[in-house]
Amino acid sequence: GKTRGVESLEKYMHGVDTDLDKNDCSICCEKLSEASSYGEGKAEAHAVVELNRCGHQFHKLCLLEMYHSIHKGGGLQCPSCKTIYGEKTGNCPPGYMQWRLVQDLTLPGYEGCGAILVSYHISPGIQGPDHPSPGHSFTARGFPRQGYLPDCDKGRKVLKLLMEAFQRRLMFTIATSHTTGEANTVTWNEIHHKTEPYGNHSGHGYPDPQYLDNVLMELAAHGVTEDCLR
Ligand code: APR
Ligand code: ZN
Ligand code: ZN
């Protein structure tokens, strides 16, 4: 519930009360020395907090409001620098992920090895409380969706991290698709996949020498790093 969420967030921040007129709250764009735009009539309207590790400051009520309005479970993410406090989880609807080796498939740029084919299976359903329109239906187009990885050490590491991201419900979300314009549908969630092995007609295929490094960065932006595999 809400109360528990707030209590567990408190450990990531501390109150501050000096030099508040120097900076704005980047959530509501008011000066930190003024009341939070979300604070009308509330005792804590002037409370300002600093996040422990990155040091960014916000109105406490603005930060809590942001957390609850875009909250998809788990950790808190600094809106200024994206530092993650706690473990971030997403709101991917139920489904499953599979992978298999395709030994006789050679991905351009990875001539020395075979490929790994990852697939995701998600069905349409009804949106839950952590989705944009709770109680309304959502569609799921193009499933099972597939992604190709080279079957080399780095590709296998990416596979493990993709599995971790899927478990944390980070791989897909429910949103308006940029590609089709359809609302309330399952979409990729900022962790790119190579959905084409070669040809690269969509821009989502091989060759792409930067791909493994890029997807490792995208995973890290969601808090999924090699540390998670220990
Ligand atoms: N392959 C992989 N990723 C894609 C593709 C594609 N063909 N098209 C878009 N993306 C990435 C985008 O770069 C963006 O980061 O997915 C993210 C979300 O874009 P949306 O268009 O909102 O997502 P979605 O509707 O899920 O997907 C678009 O991807 O796998 C295909 O069948 C799927 O055609 C659909 C396309
Ligand atoms: Zn504010
Ligand atoms: Zn920050």
mmCIF file of C-alpha atoms and ligand atoms in Angstrom:
data_model
loop_
_atom_site.group_PDB
_atom_site.id
_atom_site.type_symbol
_atom_site.label_atom_id
_atom_site.label_comp_id
_atom_site.label_asym_id
_atom_site.label_seq_id
_atom_site.Cartn_x
_atom_site.Cartn_y
_atom_site.Cartn_z
ATOM 1 C CA GLY A 1 0.000 0.000 0.000
ATOM 2 C CA LYS A 2 0.919 3.649 -0.184
ATOM 3 C CA THR A 3 2.021 4.035 3.414
ATOM 4 C CA ARG A 4 4.425 1.156 3.271
ATOM 5 C CA GLY A 5 5.867 2.500 0.019
ATOM 6 C CA VAL A 6 6.580 5.861 1.601
ATOM 7 C CA GLU A 7 8.198 4.393 4.699
ATOM 8 C CA SER A 8 10.521 2.251 2.633
ATOM 9 C CA LEU A 9 11.559 5.272 0.558
ATOM 10 C CA GLU A 10 12.666 7.300 3.571
ATOM 11 C CA LYS A 11 15.899 5.351 3.874
ATOM 12 C CA TYR A 12 17.081 6.647 0.482
ATOM 13 C CA MET A 13 16.885 10.353 1.458
ATOM 14 C CA HIS A 14 17.484 12.848 4.214
ATOM 15 C CA GLY A 15 15.952 16.229 5.003
ATOM 16 C CA VAL A 16 17.832 19.459 4.177
ATOM 17 C CA ASP A 17 17.023 23.021 5.207
ATOM 18 C CA THR A 18 19.891 25.281 4.077
ATOM 19 C CA ASP A 19 20.494 27.174 0.806
ATOM 20 C CA LEU A 20 17.043 26.254 -0.439
ATOM 21 C CA ASP A 21 16.656 29.493 -2.403
ATOM 22 C CA LYS A 22 19.526 28.574 -4.727
ATOM 23 C CA ASN A 23 17.885 25.727 -6.611
ATOM 24 C CA ASP A 24 14.581 24.732 -8.180
ATOM 25 C CA CYS A 25 12.795 21.452 -7.667
ATOM 26 C CA SER A 26 13.091 19.833 -11.088
ATOM 27 C CA ILE A 27 9.797 17.993 -10.586
ATOM 28 C CA CYS A 28 7.491 20.986 -10.028
ATOM 29 C CA CYS A 29 9.898 23.728 -11.221
ATOM 30 C CA GLU A 30 9.273 25.888 -8.118
ATOM 31 C CA LYS A 31 12.121 27.108 -5.951
ATOM 32 C CA LEU A 32 12.995 24.669 -3.184
ATOM 33 C CA SER A 33 12.412 27.545 -0.753
ATOM 34 C CA GLU A 34 8.770 27.736 -1.910
ATOM 35 C CA ALA A 35 6.050 25.183 -1.237
ATOM 36 C CA SER A 36 5.722 22.044 -3.335
ATOM 37 C CA SER A 37 3.076 22.298 -6.061
ATOM 38 C CA TYR A 38 1.715 19.060 -4.675
ATOM 39 C CA GLY A 39 1.682 20.367 -1.124
ATOM 40 C CA GLU A 40 -1.412 22.545 -0.982
ATOM 41 C CA GLY A 41 -2.736 22.539 2.561
ATOM 42 C CA LYS A 42 -0.311 19.879 3.691
ATOM 43 C CA ALA A 43 2.010 20.289 6.683
ATOM 44 C CA GLU A 44 4.982 18.907 4.762
ATOM 45 C CA ALA A 45 4.588 21.252 1.761
ATOM 46 C CA HIS A 46 7.936 22.923 2.493
ATOM 47 C CA ALA A 47 9.891 19.766 3.299
ATOM 48 C CA VAL A 48 12.961 19.334 1.082
ATOM 49 C CA VAL A 49 14.952 16.139 0.800
ATOM 50 C CA GLU A 50 18.281 15.142 -0.696
ATOM 51 C CA LEU A 51 18.786 11.689 -2.186
ATOM 52 C CA ASN A 52 21.592 9.949 -0.323
ATOM 53 C CA ARG A 53 23.930 8.860 -3.087
ATOM 54 C CA CYS A 54 23.458 11.299 -5.975
ATOM 55 C CA GLY A 55 22.708 14.347 -3.796
ATOM 56 C CA HIS A 56 19.861 15.727 -5.926
ATOM 57 C CA GLN A 57 17.297 17.716 -3.971
ATOM 58 C CA PHE A 58 13.519 17.852 -4.382
ATOM 59 C CA HIS A 59 10.434 18.777 -2.458
ATOM 60 C CA LYS A 60 9.649 15.671 -0.487
ATOM 61 C CA LEU A 61 6.014 15.721 -1.635
ATOM 62 C CA CYS A 62 7.056 16.123 -5.273
ATOM 63 C CA LEU A 63 9.316 13.105 -5.056
ATOM 64 C CA LEU A 64 6.608 11.016 -3.411
ATOM 65 C CA GLU A 65 4.021 12.167 -5.943
ATOM 66 C CA MET A 66 6.350 11.229 -8.799
ATOM 67 C CA TYR A 67 7.011 7.858 -7.215
ATOM 68 C CA HIS A 68 3.327 7.050 -6.916
ATOM 69 C CA SER A 69 2.285 8.362 -10.325
ATOM 70 C CA ILE A 70 4.943 6.561 -12.370
ATOM 71 C CA HIS A 71 5.562 3.885 -9.801
ATOM 72 C CA LYS A 72 6.056 0.501 -11.320
ATOM 73 C CA GLY A 73 7.200 -1.187 -8.148
ATOM 74 C CA GLY A 74 10.477 -1.639 -6.351
ATOM 75 C CA GLY A 75 13.085 1.081 -6.266
ATOM 76 C CA LEU A 76 13.052 4.819 -6.556
ATOM 77 C CA GLN A 77 14.808 6.400 -9.524
ATOM 78 C CA CYS A 78 16.236 9.935 -9.289
ATOM 79 C CA PRO A 79 14.430 11.965 -11.982
ATOM 80 C CA SER A 80 17.538 14.104 -12.546
ATOM 81 C CA CYS A 81 20.329 11.555 -12.950
ATOM 82 C CA LYS A 82 18.477 8.197 -13.048
ATOM 83 C CA THR A 83 20.364 6.762 -10.063
ATOM 84 C CA ILE A 84 18.340 3.809 -8.764
ATOM 85 C CA TYR A 85 17.666 3.336 -5.057
ATOM 86 C CA GLY A 86 16.658 -0.190 -4.189
ATOM 87 C CA GLU A 87 15.713 -2.690 -6.890
ATOM 88 C CA LYS A 88 13.665 -1.374 -9.751
ATOM 89 C CA THR A 89 10.900 -3.638 -10.978
ATOM 90 C CA GLY A 90 8.543 -3.003 -13.876
ATOM 91 C CA ASN A 91 4.908 -3.714 -14.692
ATOM 92 C CA CYS A 92 5.264 -6.222 -17.501
ATOM 93 C CA PRO A 93 2.060 -8.273 -17.697
ATOM 94 C CA PRO A 94 2.261 -12.035 -17.083
ATOM 95 C CA GLY A 95 4.044 -14.185 -19.628
ATOM 96 C CA TYR A 96 7.170 -16.218 -20.114
ATOM 97 C CA MET A 97 10.562 -16.060 -21.765
ATOM 98 C CA GLN A 98 12.422 -18.863 -23.529
ATOM 99 C CA TRP A 99 15.754 -19.201 -25.262
ATOM 100 C CA ARG A 100 17.499 -21.768 -27.426
ATOM 101 C CA LEU A 101 20.746 -22.150 -29.323
ATOM 102 C CA VAL A 102 20.659 -21.933 -33.112
ATOM 103 C CA GLN A 103 24.081 -23.340 -33.922
ATOM 104 C CA ASP A 104 23.917 -23.046 -37.701
ATOM 105 C CA LEU A 105 22.850 -19.410 -37.697
ATOM 106 C CA THR A 106 25.701 -16.934 -38.110
ATOM 107 C CA LEU A 107 24.974 -13.320 -37.209
ATOM 108 C CA PRO A 108 26.842 -10.754 -39.350
ATOM 109 C CA GLY A 109 29.801 -9.539 -37.300
ATOM 110 C CA TYR A 110 29.918 -12.735 -35.216
ATOM 111 C CA GLU A 111 31.233 -15.211 -37.756
ATOM 112 C CA GLY A 112 32.986 -17.391 -35.186
ATOM 113 C CA CYS A 113 29.912 -18.611 -33.314
ATOM 114 C CA GLY A 114 26.262 -19.574 -33.534
ATOM 115 C CA ALA A 115 23.318 -17.627 -32.226
ATOM 116 C CA ILE A 116 20.932 -17.588 -29.293
ATOM 117 C CA LEU A 117 17.254 -17.045 -30.039
ATOM 118 C CA VAL A 118 15.278 -15.497 -27.194
ATOM 119 C CA SER A 119 11.489 -15.443 -27.335
ATOM 120 C CA TYR A 120 8.841 -13.726 -25.244
ATOM 121 C CA HIS A 121 5.276 -14.919 -24.856
ATOM 122 C CA ILE A 122 2.695 -12.481 -23.550
ATOM 123 C CA SER A 123 -1.083 -12.674 -24.013
ATOM 124 C CA PRO A 124 -3.661 -9.896 -23.986
ATOM 125 C CA GLY A 125 -5.554 -9.375 -20.734
ATOM 126 C CA ILE A 126 -6.925 -6.890 -18.246
ATOM 127 C CA GLN A 127 -4.743 -4.123 -16.799
ATOM 128 C CA GLY A 128 -3.833 -4.311 -13.123
ATOM 129 C CA PRO A 129 -3.446 -1.534 -10.539
ATOM 130 C CA ASP A 130 0.125 -0.764 -11.686
ATOM 131 C CA HIS A 131 -0.932 -0.164 -15.306
ATOM 132 C CA PRO A 132 -2.091 3.063 -17.006
ATOM 133 C CA SER A 133 -5.807 2.125 -17.152
ATOM 134 C CA PRO A 134 -6.560 -0.391 -14.393
ATOM 135 C CA GLY A 135 -9.521 -2.630 -15.200
ATOM 136 C CA HIS A 136 -9.340 -1.932 -18.928
ATOM 137 C CA SER A 137 -8.158 -4.486 -21.451
ATOM 138 C CA PHE A 138 -4.769 -4.426 -23.172
ATOM 139 C CA THR A 139 -3.649 -5.962 -26.451
ATOM 140 C CA ALA A 140 -0.416 -7.858 -27.154
ATOM 141 C CA ARG A 141 0.698 -7.683 -30.803
ATOM 142 C CA GLY A 142 3.355 -9.723 -32.562
ATOM 143 C CA PHE A 143 3.937 -12.292 -29.817
ATOM 144 C CA PRO A 144 5.905 -14.434 -29.481
ATOM 145 C CA ARG A 145 8.509 -11.724 -30.070
ATOM 146 C CA GLN A 146 12.070 -12.770 -30.746
ATOM 147 C CA GLY A 147 15.555 -11.438 -30.242
ATOM 148 C CA TYR A 148 18.904 -12.708 -31.530
ATOM 149 C CA LEU A 149 22.198 -12.740 -29.612
ATOM 150 C CA PRO A 150 25.590 -14.080 -30.674
ATOM 151 C CA ASP A 151 26.483 -17.242 -28.759
ATOM 152 C CA CYS A 152 29.786 -15.799 -27.480
ATOM 153 C CA ASP A 153 30.778 -14.989 -23.884
ATOM 154 C CA LYS A 154 29.392 -11.468 -24.029
ATOM 155 C CA GLY A 155 26.196 -12.621 -25.737
ATOM 156 C CA ARG A 156 25.638 -15.226 -23.019
ATOM 157 C CA LYS A 157 26.184 -12.597 -20.342
ATOM 158 C CA VAL A 158 23.554 -10.408 -22.017
ATOM 159 C CA LEU A 159 21.200 -13.406 -22.086
ATOM 160 C CA LYS A 160 21.518 -13.863 -18.313
ATOM 161 C CA LEU A 161 20.867 -10.179 -17.718
ATOM 162 C CA LEU A 162 17.849 -10.225 -20.055
ATOM 163 C CA MET A 163 16.472 -13.124 -18.006
ATOM 164 C CA GLU A 164 16.988 -11.121 -14.828
ATOM 165 C CA ALA A 165 15.293 -8.091 -16.407
ATOM 166 C CA PHE A 166 12.363 -10.217 -17.503
ATOM 167 C CA GLN A 167 11.985 -11.621 -13.985
ATOM 168 C CA ARG A 168 11.915 -8.078 -12.652
ATOM 169 C CA ARG A 169 9.084 -7.320 -15.106
ATOM 170 C CA LEU A 170 11.186 -4.734 -16.932
ATOM 171 C CA MET A 171 11.139 -6.066 -20.492
ATOM 172 C CA PHE A 172 7.739 -4.853 -21.655
ATOM 173 C CA THR A 173 5.248 -2.354 -20.382
ATOM 174 C CA ILE A 174 1.732 -1.258 -21.324
ATOM 175 C CA ALA A 175 1.759 1.997 -23.251
ATOM 176 C CA THR A 176 0.906 3.605 -26.587
ATOM 177 C CA SER A 177 3.065 1.990 -29.274
ATOM 178 C CA HIS A 178 5.285 4.485 -31.087
ATOM 179 C CA THR A 179 5.297 2.230 -34.118
ATOM 180 C CA THR A 180 1.561 1.625 -34.492
ATOM 181 C CA GLY A 181 0.003 4.409 -32.408
ATOM 182 C CA GLU A 182 -2.171 1.842 -30.635
ATOM 183 C CA ALA A 183 -2.897 2.635 -26.984
ATOM 184 C CA ASN A 184 -3.144 0.148 -24.111
ATOM 185 C CA THR A 185 -0.882 -2.357 -25.761
ATOM 186 C CA VAL A 186 2.237 -4.279 -24.718
ATOM 187 C CA THR A 187 5.397 -2.455 -25.872
ATOM 188 C CA TRP A 188 9.139 -2.945 -25.549
ATOM 189 C CA ASN A 189 10.474 -1.030 -22.550
ATOM 190 C CA GLU A 190 13.828 0.568 -23.479
ATOM 191 C CA ILE A 191 15.842 -2.657 -23.578
ATOM 192 C CA HIS A 192 16.570 -3.150 -27.263
ATOM 193 C CA HIS A 193 16.499 -6.489 -29.013
ATOM 194 C CA LYS A 194 17.764 -7.512 -32.412
ATOM 195 C CA THR A 195 14.495 -8.791 -33.792
ATOM 196 C CA GLU A 196 16.066 -9.492 -37.209
ATOM 197 C CA PRO A 197 19.175 -11.682 -37.558
ATOM 198 C CA TYR A 198 20.420 -10.061 -40.778
ATOM 199 C CA GLY A 199 19.279 -7.676 -43.449
ATOM 200 C CA ASN A 200 18.646 -5.022 -40.845
ATOM 201 C CA HIS A 201 15.667 -3.521 -42.698
ATOM 202 C CA SER A 202 14.097 -2.302 -39.460
ATOM 203 C CA GLY A 203 17.324 -0.988 -37.938
ATOM 204 C CA HIS A 204 16.915 -3.723 -35.356
ATOM 205 C CA GLY A 205 19.189 -6.340 -36.922
ATOM 206 C CA TYR A 206 22.855 -7.254 -37.435
ATOM 207 C CA PRO A 207 25.485 -6.109 -38.185
ATOM 208 C CA ASP A 208 25.707 -3.672 -35.285
ATOM 209 C CA PRO A 209 29.072 -3.770 -33.542
ATOM 210 C CA GLN A 210 27.765 -1.540 -30.732
ATOM 211 C CA TYR A 211 24.700 -3.625 -29.913
ATOM 212 C CA LEU A 212 25.942 -5.725 -26.993
ATOM 213 C CA ASP A 213 27.492 -2.694 -25.284
ATOM 214 C CA ASN A 214 24.366 -0.631 -25.884
ATOM 215 C CA VAL A 215 22.013 -3.228 -24.448
ATOM 216 C CA LEU A 216 24.307 -3.650 -21.439
ATOM 217 C CA MET A 217 23.932 0.091 -20.837
ATOM 218 C CA GLU A 218 20.171 -0.076 -21.248
ATOM 219 C CA LEU A 219 20.014 -2.929 -18.752
ATOM 220 C CA ALA A 220 22.214 -0.965 -16.347
ATOM 221 C CA ALA A 221 19.879 2.020 -16.672
ATOM 222 C CA HIS A 222 17.201 -0.258 -15.200
ATOM 223 C CA GLY A 223 19.585 -1.395 -12.455
ATOM 224 C CA VAL A 224 20.368 -4.764 -14.057
ATOM 225 C CA THR A 225 24.141 -5.273 -14.017
ATOM 226 C CA GLU A 226 26.620 -8.110 -13.590
ATOM 227 C CA ASP A 227 26.373 -7.630 -9.825
ATOM 228 C CA CYS A 228 22.844 -9.043 -10.049
ATOM 229 C CA LEU A 229 24.197 -12.384 -11.249
ATOM 230 C CA ARG A 230 26.152 -13.149 -8.055
HETATM 231 N N1 APR B 1 12.473 -4.438 -33.309
HETATM 232 C C1 APR B 1 12.985 -4.188 -32.080
HETATM 233 N N2 APR B 1 12.734 -3.084 -31.376
HETATM 234 C C2 APR B 1 11.913 -2.176 -31.906
HETATM 235 C C3 APR B 1 11.317 -2.362 -33.176
HETATM 236 C C4 APR B 1 11.641 -3.554 -33.897
HETATM 237 N N3 APR B 1 11.150 -3.832 -35.109
HETATM 238 N N4 APR B 1 10.540 -1.275 -33.438
HETATM 239 C C5 APR B 1 10.661 -0.462 -32.387
HETATM 240 N N5 APR B 1 11.474 -0.995 -31.448
HETATM 241 C C6 APR B 1 11.873 -0.411 -30.173
HETATM 242 C C7 APR B 1 11.943 1.085 -30.269
HETATM 243 O O1 APR B 1 13.246 1.493 -30.616
HETATM 244 C C8 APR B 1 11.605 1.569 -28.880
HETATM 245 O O2 APR B 1 12.736 1.643 -28.050
HETATM 246 O O3 APR B 1 10.868 -0.654 -29.211
HETATM 247 C C9 APR B 1 10.749 0.466 -28.320
HETATM 248 C C10 APR B 1 9.326 0.854 -28.154
HETATM 249 O O4 APR B 1 8.803 1.222 -29.401
HETATM 250 P P1 APR B 1 7.266 1.014 -29.702
HETATM 251 O O5 APR B 1 7.035 1.200 -31.150
HETATM 252 O O6 APR B 1 6.464 1.828 -28.762
HETATM 253 O O7 APR B 1 7.155 -0.523 -29.259
HETATM 254 P P2 APR B 1 6.342 -1.739 -29.754
HETATM 255 O O8 APR B 1 4.994 -1.357 -30.236
HETATM 256 O O9 APR B 1 6.487 -2.760 -28.687
HETATM 257 O O10 APR B 1 7.246 -2.361 -30.906
HETATM 258 C C11 APR B 1 7.399 -2.003 -32.182
HETATM 259 O O11 APR B 1 8.733 -4.054 -32.445
HETATM 260 O O12 APR B 1 9.080 -6.348 -32.104
HETATM 261 C C12 APR B 1 8.452 -5.359 -32.876
HETATM 262 O O13 APR B 1 6.389 -6.503 -33.386
HETATM 263 C C13 APR B 1 6.977 -5.389 -32.757
HETATM 264 O O14 APR B 1 6.524 -4.170 -34.761
HETATM 265 C C14 APR B 1 6.601 -4.066 -33.358
HETATM 266 C C15 APR B 1 7.782 -3.198 -33.044
HETATM 267 ZN ZN ZN B 2 8.741 20.378 -6.227
HETATM 268 ZN ZN ZN B 3 20.187 12.216 -8.858
#
